[in-house]
One Martini backbone bead per residue (centre of mass of N, CA, C, O) as a GRO file, in nm:
protein
  163
    1MET     BB    1   0.597  -0.227  -0.698
    2VAL     BB    2   0.907  -0.003  -0.651
    3ASN     BB    3   1.087   0.208  -0.751
    4GLU     BB    4   1.439   0.139  -0.755
    5GLU     BB    5   1.507   0.450  -0.783
    6ILE     BB    6   1.446   0.523  -0.482
    7PHE     BB    7   1.612   0.277  -0.332
    8ASP     BB    8   1.854   0.179  -0.502
    9ARG     BB    9   1.829  -0.127  -0.463
   10GLU     BB   10   1.678  -0.220  -0.218
   11SER     BB   11   1.624  -0.486  -0.006
   12LEU     BB   12   1.239  -0.575   0.112
   13ASP     BB   13   1.267  -0.826   0.176
   14GLY     BB   14   1.069  -0.990   0.467
   15LEU     BB   15   0.928  -0.713   0.506
   16ALA     BB   16   0.729  -0.479   0.704
   17PHE     BB   17   0.442  -0.291   0.710
   18THR     BB   18   0.212  -0.109   0.898
   19ILE     BB   19  -0.087   0.104   0.834
   20PHE     BB   20  -0.259   0.365   1.068
   21VAL     BB   21  -0.638   0.418   1.079
   22HIS     BB   22  -0.833   0.696   1.195
   23THR     BB   23  -1.184   0.749   1.139
   24PRO     BB   24  -1.379   1.008   1.223
   25GLY     BB   25  -1.611   0.872   0.988
   26PRO     BB   26  -1.582   0.849   0.658
   27MET     BB   27  -1.334   0.783   0.432
   28ALA     BB   28  -1.438   0.993   0.219
   29SER     BB   29  -1.368   1.254   0.405
   30GLY     BB   30  -1.133   1.288   0.573
   31ASP     BB   31  -0.918   1.300   0.852
   32TRP     BB   32  -0.714   1.148   0.883
   33LYS     BB   33  -0.534   0.953   1.102
   34VAL     BB   34  -0.161   0.854   1.077
   35GLY     BB   35   0.043   0.529   1.155
   36LEU     BB   36   0.389   0.375   1.124
   37ILE     BB   37   0.471   0.020   1.116
   38ILE     BB   38   0.764  -0.134   1.113
   39ASP     BB   39   1.059  -0.308   1.082
   40VAL     BB   40   1.326  -0.395   1.326
   41ARG     BB   41   1.491  -0.527   1.095
   42ALA     BB   42   1.553  -0.320   0.957
   43ASN     BB   43   1.834  -0.099   0.808
   44ALA     BB   44   1.803   0.246   0.725
   45LYS     BB   45   1.754   0.205   0.475
   46GLN     BB   46   1.514   0.047   0.435
   47ARG     BB   47   1.316   0.217   0.695
   48GLU     BB   48   1.348   0.491   0.428
   49ALA     BB   49   1.177   0.266   0.225
   50LEU     BB   50   0.930   0.251   0.374
   51GLU     BB   51   0.850   0.539   0.447
   52THR     BB   52   0.774   0.596   0.198
   53ILE     BB   53   0.594   0.441   0.123
   54GLY     BB   54   0.361   0.453   0.359
   55SER     BB   55   0.336   0.760   0.396
   56GLY     BB   56   0.319   0.869   0.039
   57LYS     BB   57   0.590   0.932  -0.129
   58ALA     BB   58   0.558   0.724  -0.381
   59GLY     BB   59   0.242   0.705  -0.395
   60GLY     BB   60   0.006   0.525  -0.469
   61VAL     BB   61  -0.187   0.414  -0.206
   62SER     BB   62  -0.086   0.569  -0.021
   63GLY     BB   63  -0.079   0.829  -0.157
   64ARG     BB   64  -0.415   0.845  -0.115
   65ILE     BB   65  -0.417   0.859   0.168
   66ALA     BB   66  -0.237   1.101   0.208
   67MET     BB   67  -0.499   1.268   0.071
   68LEU     BB   68  -0.658   1.186   0.378
   69THR     BB   69  -0.444   1.340   0.546
   70LYS     BB   70  -0.435   1.532   0.823
   71GLU     BB   71  -0.231   1.345   1.029
   72PHE     BB   72   0.082   1.261   1.112
   73MET     BB   73   0.207   1.010   1.399
   74GLY     BB   74   0.425   0.866   1.284
   75VAL     BB   75   0.681   0.644   1.346
   76GLU     BB   76   0.748   0.293   1.450
   77TYR     BB   77   0.965   0.027   1.570
   78LEU     BB   78   0.845  -0.318   1.516
   79PRO     BB   79   0.769  -0.651   1.553
   80ILE     BB   80   0.665  -0.817   1.311
   81ARG     BB   81   0.361  -1.059   1.257
   82PHE     BB   82   0.264  -1.299   0.965
   83GLU     BB   83  -0.002  -1.502   0.927
   84LYS     BB   84  -0.085  -1.796   0.652
   85SER     BB   85  -0.396  -2.014   0.638
   86GLY     BB   86  -0.547  -2.034   0.438
   87THR     BB   87  -0.858  -1.825   0.542
   88ASN     BB   88  -0.626  -1.699   0.724
   89ARG     BB   89  -0.519  -1.460   0.934
   90SER     BB   90  -0.247  -1.254   1.113
   91ILE     BB   91  -0.124  -1.016   1.356
   92GLU     BB   92   0.147  -0.883   1.500
   93ILE     BB   93   0.213  -0.616   1.769
   94PRO     BB   94   0.385  -0.620   2.019
   95GLY     BB   95   0.176  -0.345   2.189
   96ALA     BB   96  -0.021  -0.269   1.917
   97LEU     BB   97  -0.072  -0.567   1.760
   98ASP     BB   98  -0.411  -0.786   1.736
   99GLN     BB   99  -0.491  -0.975   1.485
  100ALA     BB  100  -0.782  -1.144   1.299
  101ILE     BB  101  -0.902  -1.383   1.036
  102GLU     BB  102  -1.192  -1.572   0.862
  103GLY     BB  103  -1.302  -1.684   0.613
  104VAL     BB  104  -1.560  -1.726   0.442
  105PRO     BB  105  -1.748  -1.955   0.340
  106GLY     BB  106  -1.819  -2.115   0.064
  107ARG     BB  107  -2.054  -2.332  -0.095
  108GLY     BB  108  -1.920  -2.482  -0.305
  109ASP     BB  109  -1.594  -2.431  -0.127
  110PRO     BB  110  -1.512  -2.377   0.176
  111SER     BB  111  -1.197  -2.307   0.123
  112GLU     BB  112  -1.351  -2.103  -0.046
  113PRO     BB  113  -1.433  -1.774  -0.029
  114ILE     BB  114  -1.599  -1.509  -0.029
  115TYR     BB  115  -1.664  -1.252  -0.281
  116LEU     BB  116  -1.562  -0.924  -0.369
  117ASP     BB  117  -1.674  -0.712  -0.660
  118ASN     BB  118  -1.598  -0.478  -0.757
  119THR     BB  119  -1.519  -0.223  -0.580
  120GLY     BB  120  -1.228  -0.010  -0.561
  121HIS     BB  121  -0.989  -0.109  -0.388
  122PRO     BB  122  -0.678   0.023  -0.350
  123ALA     BB  123  -0.565  -0.318  -0.367
  124ASN     BB  124  -0.847  -0.462  -0.470
  125ASN     BB  125  -1.113  -0.591  -0.638
  126ARG     BB  126  -1.097  -0.842  -0.483
  127LEU     BB  127  -1.252  -0.912  -0.197
  128ALA     BB  128  -1.243  -1.136   0.103
  129LEU     BB  129  -1.443  -1.261   0.298
  130ALA     BB  130  -1.410  -1.153   0.650
  131LYS     BB  131  -1.375  -1.215   1.000
  132ALA     BB  132  -1.350  -1.172   1.308
  133THR     BB  133  -1.166  -1.234   1.601
  134ARG     BB  134  -0.959  -1.025   1.684
  135SER     BB  135  -0.902  -0.707   1.845
  136HIS     BB  136  -0.603  -0.510   1.903
  137VAL     BB  137  -0.536  -0.180   2.015
  138HIS     BB  138  -0.191  -0.001   2.097
  139ALA     BB  139  -0.185   0.295   1.874
  140PHE     BB  140  -0.133   0.629   1.870
  141GLY     BB  141  -0.368   0.651   2.103
  142THR     BB  142  -0.520   0.373   2.086
  143ASP     BB  143  -0.779   0.190   2.241
  144TRP     BB  144  -0.855  -0.186   2.167
  145ASP     BB  145  -1.117  -0.428   2.228
  146GLU     BB  146  -1.198  -0.730   2.031
  147ASP     BB  147  -1.387  -1.074   2.059
  148GLY     BB  148  -1.648  -1.118   1.956
  149GLY     BB  149  -1.658  -1.124   1.594
  150LEU     BB  150  -1.861  -0.862   1.504
  151ASN     BB  151  -1.646  -0.768   1.300
  152ASN     BB  152  -1.517  -0.726   0.980
  153GLY     BB  153  -1.341  -0.835   0.684
  154HIS     BB  154  -1.039  -0.853   0.431
  155PHE     BB  155  -0.870  -1.019   0.179
  156ALA     BB  156  -0.558  -0.925  -0.038
  157PRO     BB  157  -0.367  -0.926  -0.342
  158PHE     BB  158  -0.101  -0.698  -0.366
  159ASP     BB  159   0.047  -0.441  -0.550
  160TRP     BB  160   0.241  -0.137  -0.491
  161GLN     BB  161   0.241   0.134  -0.665
  162GLY     BB  162   0.388   0.384  -0.754
  163PRO     BB  163   0.449   0.615  -1.022
   0.00000   0.00000   0.00000
């Protein structure tokens, strides 16, 4: 949840954004290049609110991302479709991003993924372990295609707080 006063109580329900991050080396070393893609369905006030959140100006997790950012590459407005089914997740932004992951099943209950706990990750300390099944990125000067299933992924619920 973000402080509602920042956005004049503008509803952001049902809208999405994605933060594109390119790191030239270890993430903790900084020098990140960051771009923001906001759901095309957002009106002008919603776009302003989501840009404030996604760029780090509202603080919270994206504010910590902003501290590591060397270059902000801008904002694009495109349709975003996010799907969740069991332990599978996918995001599609036509012409920019098409990624999918599937949770790595736990031994005791295959409908529950293996979890990594006490991670210190900014979104959640508990991350579900996943395997990338496809990854196509064509945004902000990056072109990358991977369908081999060799990359890892993770997912977790999150609640990004502002200041």
